[in-house]
């Protein structure tokens, strides 16, 4: 009888000891998991957070001034933003478009005048305007031909003028963006890059192939 009670008591003590050991292990594992998760950023594959970026607003640089400078003179806003290399690009584009305007205006005036000569049925004299051009084209060119050529030059001239206005507007927007998003904040230069090998799962359309994974390279930028 006493031996039976002793065996029951021994089993009871062993059971409580084993249960306590399991509880301690679970608590330790949970604590380690919490400690590890607290050192990472949100997200399953996010790297540990080392240092937050610091922004320093530049109160002396005004996007409004950059826009007003660009509206008054093309490229002035870029000079205000210290983007010197953009100025030759702006004036190169404006210069080409201005040359196109002058070229097409010249020939528009010429062809519309020659069309008037044809419509009136008279030939210009040696002292009249476009006398040499009228003789160079010959009598085989009709009034409608000259009118069509004049319409083409007028269309190209108008498109070139619109191009100049569009370039003016684009360089104004560019000056605003530079002043607002580049000069408004000074960002630190703490930039790092990490390249690690990895694998990708096979796409759905290629799952019938023998290869289950695709070799890949993972590139991580840290700002």
PDB file of C-alpha atoms in Angstrom:
ATOM      1  CA  UNK A   1       0.000   0.000   0.000  1.00  0.00           C
ATOM      2  CA  UNK A   2       2.760   2.468   0.961  1.00  0.00           C
ATOM      3  CA  UNK A   3       4.793   1.439  -2.055  1.00  0.00           C
ATOM      4  CA  UNK A   4       1.810   2.191  -4.314  1.00  0.00           C
ATOM      5  CA  UNK A   5       1.313   5.654  -2.763  1.00  0.00           C
ATOM      6  CA  UNK A   6       5.055   6.377  -3.132  1.00  0.00           C
ATOM      7  CA  UNK A   7       4.959   5.555  -6.849  1.00  0.00           C
ATOM      8  CA  UNK A   8       1.914   7.807  -7.398  1.00  0.00           C
ATOM      9  CA  UNK A   9       3.584  10.693  -5.534  1.00  0.00           C
ATOM     10  CA  UNK A  10       6.814  10.280  -7.527  1.00  0.00           C
ATOM     11  CA  UNK A  11       4.910  10.372 -10.856  1.00  0.00           C
ATOM     12  CA  UNK A  12       3.001  13.481  -9.753  1.00  0.00           C
ATOM     13  CA  UNK A  13       6.191  15.392  -8.831  1.00  0.00           C
ATOM     14  CA  UNK A  14       7.877  14.381 -12.107  1.00  0.00           C
ATOM     15  CA  UNK A  15       4.847  15.585 -14.121  1.00  0.00           C
ATOM     16  CA  UNK A  16       4.845  19.072 -12.471  1.00  0.00           C
ATOM     17  CA  UNK A  17       8.621  19.389 -12.982  1.00  0.00           C
ATOM     18  CA  UNK A  18       8.309  18.534 -16.692  1.00  0.00           C
ATOM     19  CA  UNK A  19       5.418  21.005 -17.121  1.00  0.00           C
ATOM     20  CA  UNK A  20       7.453  23.785 -15.512  1.00  0.00           C
ATOM     21  CA  UNK A  21      10.381  23.021 -17.823  1.00  0.00           C
ATOM     22  CA  UNK A  22       8.124  23.285 -20.917  1.00  0.00           C
ATOM     23  CA  UNK A  23       6.676  26.586 -19.676  1.00  0.00           C
ATOM     24  CA  UNK A  24      10.146  28.059 -19.097  1.00  0.00           C
ATOM     25  CA  UNK A  25      11.259  27.038 -22.578  1.00  0.00           C
ATOM     26  CA  UNK A  26       8.188  28.607 -24.185  1.00  0.00           C
ATOM     27  CA  UNK A  27       8.690  31.843 -22.258  1.00  0.00           C
ATOM     28  CA  UNK A  28      12.355  32.022 -23.218  1.00  0.00           C
ATOM     29  CA  UNK A  29      11.592  31.343 -26.882  1.00  0.00           C
ATOM     30  CA  UNK A  30       8.872  34.014 -26.931  1.00  0.00           C
ATOM     31  CA  UNK A  31      11.153  36.503 -25.220  1.00  0.00           C
ATOM     32  CA  UNK A  32      13.912  35.894 -27.787  1.00  0.00           C
ATOM     33  CA  UNK A  33      11.426  36.305 -30.628  1.00  0.00           C
ATOM     34  CA  UNK A  34      10.154  39.597 -29.245  1.00  0.00           C
ATOM     35  CA  UNK A  35      13.709  40.822 -28.690  1.00  0.00           C
ATOM     36  CA  UNK A  36      14.678  39.948 -32.252  1.00  0.00           C
ATOM     37  CA  UNK A  37      11.550  41.495 -33.769  1.00  0.00           C
ATOM     38  CA  UNK A  38      11.989  44.733 -31.856  1.00  0.00           C
ATOM     39  CA  UNK A  39      15.296  45.328 -33.670  1.00  0.00           C
ATOM     40  CA  UNK A  40      13.783  45.153 -37.144  1.00  0.00           C
ATOM     41  CA  UNK A  41      11.647  47.470 -39.199  1.00  0.00           C
ATOM     42  CA  UNK A  42       8.051  46.528 -40.109  1.00  0.00           C
ATOM     43  CA  UNK A  43       7.931  43.924 -42.845  1.00  0.00           C
ATOM     44  CA  UNK A  44       9.012  40.312 -43.079  1.00  0.00           C
ATOM     45  CA  UNK A  45      12.256  41.022 -44.989  1.00  0.00           C
ATOM     46  CA  UNK A  46      13.034  44.515 -43.708  1.00  0.00           C
ATOM     47  CA  UNK A  47      16.622  45.098 -42.534  1.00  0.00           C
ATOM     48  CA  UNK A  48      17.363  46.345 -39.022  1.00  0.00           C
ATOM     49  CA  UNK A  49      16.814  50.061 -38.493  1.00  0.00           C
ATOM     50  CA  UNK A  50      20.151  51.723 -37.816  1.00  0.00           C
ATOM     51  CA  UNK A  51      19.547  55.448 -37.981  1.00  0.00           C
ATOM     52  CA  UNK A  52      16.691  57.596 -39.229  1.00  0.00           C
ATOM     53  CA  UNK A  53      17.375  60.166 -41.928  1.00  0.00           C
ATOM     54  CA  UNK A  54      17.643  63.773 -40.825  1.00  0.00           C
ATOM     55  CA  UNK A  55      16.166  66.566 -42.934  1.00  0.00           C
ATOM     56  CA  UNK A  56      17.366  70.155 -42.739  1.00  0.00           C
ATOM     57  CA  UNK A  57      14.938  72.613 -44.366  1.00  0.00           C
ATOM     58  CA  UNK A  58      16.589  75.351 -46.443  1.00  0.00           C
ATOM     59  CA  UNK A  59      14.498  78.419 -45.626  1.00  0.00           C
ATOM     60  CA  UNK A  60      16.642  80.727 -47.777  1.00  0.00           C
ATOM     61  CA  UNK A  61      15.768  79.041 -51.094  1.00  0.00           C
ATOM     62  CA  UNK A  62      12.355  80.002 -52.466  1.00  0.00           C
ATOM     63  CA  UNK A  63      10.494  77.960 -55.099  1.00  0.00           C
ATOM     64  CA  UNK A  64       8.410  81.070 -55.816  1.00  0.00           C
ATOM     65  CA  UNK A  65      11.531  83.022 -56.787  1.00  0.00           C
ATOM     66  CA  UNK A  66      12.712  80.173 -59.001  1.00  0.00           C
ATOM     67  CA  UNK A  67       9.382  80.154 -60.851  1.00  0.00           C
ATOM     68  CA  UNK A  68       9.267  83.934 -61.277  1.00  0.00           C
ATOM     69  CA  UNK A  69      12.850  84.026 -62.571  1.00  0.00           C
ATOM     70  CA  UNK A  70      12.075  81.304 -65.129  1.00  0.00           C
ATOM     71  CA  UNK A  71       8.897  83.053 -66.277  1.00  0.00           C
ATOM     72  CA  UNK A  72      10.784  86.299 -66.877  1.00  0.00           C
ATOM     73  CA  UNK A  73      13.910  84.839 -68.535  1.00  0.00           C
ATOM     74  CA  UNK A  74      14.329  81.195 -69.609  1.00  0.00           C
ATOM     75  CA  UNK A  75      17.132  79.566 -67.648  1.00  0.00           C
ATOM     76  CA  UNK A  76      17.221  82.159 -64.895  1.00  0.00           C
ATOM     77  CA  UNK A  77      15.463  79.803 -62.502  1.00  0.00           C
ATOM     78  CA  UNK A  78      18.030  77.093 -63.257  1.00  0.00           C
ATOM     79  CA  UNK A  79      20.812  79.552 -62.469  1.00  0.00           C
ATOM     80  CA  UNK A  80      19.036  80.388 -59.214  1.00  0.00           C
ATOM     81  CA  UNK A  81      18.923  76.655 -58.401  1.00  0.00           C
ATOM     82  CA  UNK A  82      22.624  76.262 -59.300  1.00  0.00           C
ATOM     83  CA  UNK A  83      21.740  73.922 -62.185  1.00  0.00           C
ATOM     84  CA  UNK A  84      24.112  75.611 -64.627  1.00  0.00           C
ATOM     85  CA  UNK A  85      24.301  72.673 -67.035  1.00  0.00           C
ATOM     86  CA  UNK A  86      20.611  72.942 -67.904  1.00  0.00           C
ATOM     87  CA  UNK A  87      20.894  76.463 -69.327  1.00  0.00           C
ATOM     88  CA  UNK A  88      22.677  75.478 -72.606  1.00  0.00           C
ATOM     89  CA  UNK A  89      20.078  72.746 -73.154  1.00  0.00           C
ATOM     90  CA  UNK A  90      17.216  75.219 -72.729  1.00  0.00           C
ATOM     91  CA  UNK A  91      18.695  77.842 -75.035  1.00  0.00           C
ATOM     92  CA  UNK A  92      19.726  75.210 -77.555  1.00  0.00           C
ATOM     93  CA  UNK A  93      16.129  74.005 -77.820  1.00  0.00           C
ATOM     94  CA  UNK A  94      14.701  77.534 -77.916  1.00  0.00           C
ATOM     95  CA  UNK A  95      17.283  78.553 -80.521  1.00  0.00           C
ATOM     96  CA  UNK A  96      16.413  75.669 -82.839  1.00  0.00           C
ATOM     97  CA  UNK A  97      12.711  76.381 -82.539  1.00  0.00           C
ATOM     98  CA  UNK A  98      13.269  80.101 -83.171  1.00  0.00           C
ATOM     99  CA  UNK A  99      15.290  79.271 -86.293  1.00  0.00           C
ATOM    100  CA  UNK A 100      12.414  77.080 -87.481  1.00  0.00           C
ATOM    101  CA  UNK A 101       9.982  79.962 -86.935  1.00  0.00           C
ATOM    102  CA  UNK A 102      12.135  82.346 -88.992  1.00  0.00           C
ATOM    103  CA  UNK A 103      12.690  79.776 -91.761  1.00  0.00           C
ATOM    104  CA  UNK A 104       9.007  78.898 -92.157  1.00  0.00           C
ATOM    105  CA  UNK A 105       7.882  82.520 -91.923  1.00  0.00           C
ATOM    106  CA  UNK A 106      10.261  83.451 -94.733  1.00  0.00           C
ATOM    107  CA  UNK A 107       8.935  80.814 -97.101  1.00  0.00           C
ATOM    108  CA  UNK A 108       5.334  81.384 -96.049  1.00  0.00           C
ATOM    109  CA  UNK A 109       5.619  85.025 -97.098  1.00  0.00           C
ATOM    110  CA  UNK A 110       7.319  84.017-100.336  1.00  0.00           C
ATOM    111  CA  UNK A 111       4.784  81.387-101.373  1.00  0.00           C
ATOM    112  CA  UNK A 112       1.742  83.467-100.411  1.00  0.00           C
ATOM    113  CA  UNK A 113       3.077  86.340-102.541  1.00  0.00           C
ATOM    114  CA  UNK A 114       3.722  84.061-105.516  1.00  0.00           C
ATOM    115  CA  UNK A 115       0.199  82.657-105.122  1.00  0.00           C
ATOM    116  CA  UNK A 116      -1.183  86.212-105.373  1.00  0.00           C
ATOM    117  CA  UNK A 117       0.767  86.770-108.593  1.00  0.00           C
ATOM    118  CA  UNK A 118      -0.748  83.603-110.036  1.00  0.00           C
ATOM    119  CA  UNK A 119      -4.250  84.529-108.868  1.00  0.00           C
ATOM    120  CA  UNK A 120      -4.020  88.006-110.422  1.00  0.00           C
ATOM    121  CA  UNK A 121      -2.572  86.571-113.628  1.00  0.00           C
ATOM    122  CA  UNK A 122       0.384  88.923-113.743  1.00  0.00           C
ATOM    123  CA  UNK A 123       4.111  88.298-113.700  1.00  0.00           C
ATOM    124  CA  UNK A 124       6.348  90.319-111.376  1.00  0.00           C
ATOM    125  CA  UNK A 125       8.809  92.758-112.930  1.00  0.00           C
ATOM    126  CA  UNK A 126      12.557  92.835-112.306  1.00  0.00           C
ATOM    127  CA  UNK A 127      12.052  95.376-109.549  1.00  0.00           C
ATOM    128  CA  UNK A 128       9.205  93.460-107.892  1.00  0.00           C
ATOM    129  CA  UNK A 129       9.638  91.216-104.868  1.00  0.00           C
ATOM    130  CA  UNK A 130      10.335  87.511-105.500  1.00  0.00           C
ATOM    131  CA  UNK A 131      10.955  88.132-109.223  1.00  0.00           C
ATOM    132  CA  UNK A 132      13.831  85.599-109.349  1.00  0.00           C
ATOM    133  CA  UNK A 133      11.882  83.007-107.369  1.00  0.00           C
ATOM    134  CA  UNK A 134       8.847  83.364-109.659  1.00  0.00           C
ATOM    135  CA  UNK A 135      10.953  82.675-112.738  1.00  0.00           C
ATOM    136  CA  UNK A 136      12.826  79.842-110.998  1.00  0.00           C
ATOM    137  CA  UNK A 137       9.635  77.893-110.323  1.00  0.00           C
ATOM    138  CA  UNK A 138       8.452  78.350-113.896  1.00  0.00           C
ATOM    139  CA  UNK A 139       5.007  78.576-115.354  1.00  0.00           C
ATOM    140  CA  UNK A 140       4.141  74.969-114.539  1.00  0.00           C
ATOM    141  CA  UNK A 141       3.426  75.785-110.891  1.00  0.00           C
ATOM    142  CA  UNK A 142      -0.183  76.828-110.244  1.00  0.00           C
ATOM    143  CA  UNK A 143      -1.727  79.074-107.639  1.00  0.00           C
ATOM    144  CA  UNK A 144      -2.970  76.099-105.609  1.00  0.00           C
ATOM    145  CA  UNK A 145       0.562  74.676-105.471  1.00  0.00           C
ATOM    146  CA  UNK A 146       1.919  77.908-104.045  1.00  0.00           C
ATOM    147  CA  UNK A 147      -1.037  78.124-101.630  1.00  0.00           C
ATOM    148  CA  UNK A 148      -0.464  74.558-100.403  1.00  0.00           C
ATOM    149  CA  UNK A 149       3.227  75.249 -99.854  1.00  0.00           C
ATOM    150  CA  UNK A 150       2.350  78.427 -97.955  1.00  0.00           C
ATOM    151  CA  UNK A 151      -0.116  76.522 -95.733  1.00  0.00           C
ATOM    152  CA  UNK A 152       2.565  73.927 -94.907  1.00  0.00           C
ATOM    153  CA  UNK A 153       5.066  76.603 -93.888  1.00  0.00           C
ATOM    154  CA  UNK A 154       2.431  78.404 -91.836  1.00  0.00           C
ATOM    155  CA  UNK A 155       1.577  75.192 -89.974  1.00  0.00           C
ATOM    156  CA  UNK A 156       5.234  74.475 -89.264  1.00  0.00           C
ATOM    157  CA  UNK A 157       5.735  78.056 -88.089  1.00  0.00           C
ATOM    158  CA  UNK A 158       2.804  77.828 -85.684  1.00  0.00           C
ATOM    159  CA  UNK A 159       4.020  74.484 -84.312  1.00  0.00           C
ATOM    160  CA  UNK A 160       7.480  75.951 -83.737  1.00  0.00           C
ATOM    161  CA  UNK A 161       5.948  78.868 -81.818  1.00  0.00           C
ATOM    162  CA  UNK A 162       3.974  76.416 -79.677  1.00  0.00           C
ATOM    163  CA  UNK A 163       7.220  74.493 -79.104  1.00  0.00           C
ATOM    164  CA  UNK A 164       8.901  77.637 -77.787  1.00  0.00           C
ATOM    165  CA  UNK A 165       6.010  78.246 -75.392  1.00  0.00           C
ATOM    166  CA  UNK A 166       6.078  74.600 -74.283  1.00  0.00           C
ATOM    167  CA  UNK A 167       9.827  74.761 -73.654  1.00  0.00           C
ATOM    168  CA  UNK A 168       9.334  77.944 -71.642  1.00  0.00           C
ATOM    169  CA  UNK A 169       6.691  76.227 -69.522  1.00  0.00           C
ATOM    170  CA  UNK A 170       8.712  73.038 -69.052  1.00  0.00           C
ATOM    171  CA  UNK A 171      11.805  74.885 -67.865  1.00  0.00           C
ATOM    172  CA  UNK A 172       9.617  76.827 -65.419  1.00  0.00           C
ATOM    173  CA  UNK A 173       8.217  73.577 -63.985  1.00  0.00           C
ATOM    174  CA  UNK A 174      11.725  72.135 -63.840  1.00  0.00           C
ATOM    175  CA  UNK A 175      12.937  75.141 -61.854  1.00  0.00           C
ATOM    176  CA  UNK A 176      10.063  74.736 -59.400  1.00  0.00           C
ATOM    177  CA  UNK A 177      10.749  71.023 -58.910  1.00  0.00           C
ATOM    178  CA  UNK A 178      14.446  71.632 -58.295  1.00  0.00           C
ATOM    179  CA  UNK A 179      13.727  74.378 -55.802  1.00  0.00           C
ATOM    180  CA  UNK A 180      10.948  72.482 -54.013  1.00  0.00           C
ATOM    181  CA  UNK A 181      12.238  68.937 -53.770  1.00  0.00           C
ATOM    182  CA  UNK A 182      16.012  69.309 -54.018  1.00  0.00           C
ATOM    183  CA  UNK A 183      16.854  72.579 -52.310  1.00  0.00           C
ATOM    184  CA  UNK A 184      14.070  72.502 -49.744  1.00  0.00           C
ATOM    185  CA  UNK A 185      15.775  69.598 -47.941  1.00  0.00           C
ATOM    186  CA  UNK A 186      19.369  68.629 -47.423  1.00  0.00           C
ATOM    187  CA  UNK A 187      19.642  64.839 -47.214  1.00  0.00           C
ATOM    188  CA  UNK A 188      22.634  63.062 -45.698  1.00  0.00           C
ATOM    189  CA  UNK A 189      24.943  60.996 -47.905  1.00  0.00           C
ATOM    190  CA  UNK A 190      24.592  57.774 -45.908  1.00  0.00           C
ATOM    191  CA  UNK A 191      23.912  55.535 -48.906  1.00  0.00           C
ATOM    192  CA  UNK A 192      24.804  51.839 -48.910  1.00  0.00           C
ATOM    193  CA  UNK A 193      24.240  49.041 -51.390  1.00  0.00           C
ATOM    194  CA  UNK A 194      24.254  45.314 -50.681  1.00  0.00           C
ATOM    195  CA  UNK A 195      24.243  42.565 -53.327  1.00  0.00           C
ATOM    196  CA  UNK A 196      23.322  39.008 -52.275  1.00  0.00           C
ATOM    197  CA  UNK A 197      22.498  35.871 -54.297  1.00  0.00           C
ATOM    198  CA  UNK A 198      19.048  34.330 -54.101  1.00  0.00           C
ATOM    199  CA  UNK A 199      16.427  32.260 -55.911  1.00  0.00           C
ATOM    200  CA  UNK A 200      12.976  32.987 -57.318  1.00  0.00           C
ATOM    201  CA  UNK A 201      10.024  30.670 -57.607  1.00  0.00           C
ATOM    202  CA  UNK A 202       9.222  29.511 -61.112  1.00  0.00           C
ATOM    203  CA  UNK A 203       6.451  31.619 -62.741  1.00  0.00           C
ATOM    204  CA  UNK A 204       3.049  30.029 -63.234  1.00  0.00           C
ATOM    205  CA  UNK A 205       3.432  29.829 -67.018  1.00  0.00           C
ATOM    206  CA  UNK A 206       6.759  27.964 -66.660  1.00  0.00           C
ATOM    207  CA  UNK A 207       5.954  25.564 -63.830  1.00  0.00           C
ATOM    208  CA  UNK A 208       5.887  22.630 -66.242  1.00  0.00           C
ATOM    209  CA  UNK A 209       9.670  22.815 -66.660  1.00  0.00           C
ATOM    210  CA  UNK A 210      12.077  20.608 -64.716  1.00  0.00           C
ATOM    211  CA  UNK A 211      13.690  23.510 -62.845  1.00  0.00           C
ATOM    212  CA  UNK A 212      11.767  24.599 -59.743  1.00  0.00           C
ATOM    213  CA  UNK A 213      13.753  27.764 -58.949  1.00  0.00           C
ATOM    214  CA  UNK A 214      15.460  30.523 -60.912  1.00  0.00           C
ATOM    215  CA  UNK A 215      18.821  31.943 -59.755  1.00  0.00           C
ATOM    216  CA  UNK A 216      18.596  35.656 -58.898  1.00  0.00           C
ATOM    217  CA  UNK A 217      20.543  38.528 -57.406  1.00  0.00           C
ATOM    218  CA  UNK A 218      19.062  40.665 -54.641  1.00  0.00           C
ATOM    219  CA  UNK A 219      20.161  44.307 -54.518  1.00  0.00           C
ATOM    220  CA  UNK A 220      19.325  46.270 -51.357  1.00  0.00           C
ATOM    221  CA  UNK A 221      19.738  50.048 -51.124  1.00  0.00           C
ATOM    222  CA  UNK A 222      19.949  51.642 -47.685  1.00  0.00           C
ATOM    223  CA  UNK A 223      19.369  55.399 -47.539  1.00  0.00           C
TER     224      UNK A 223
END
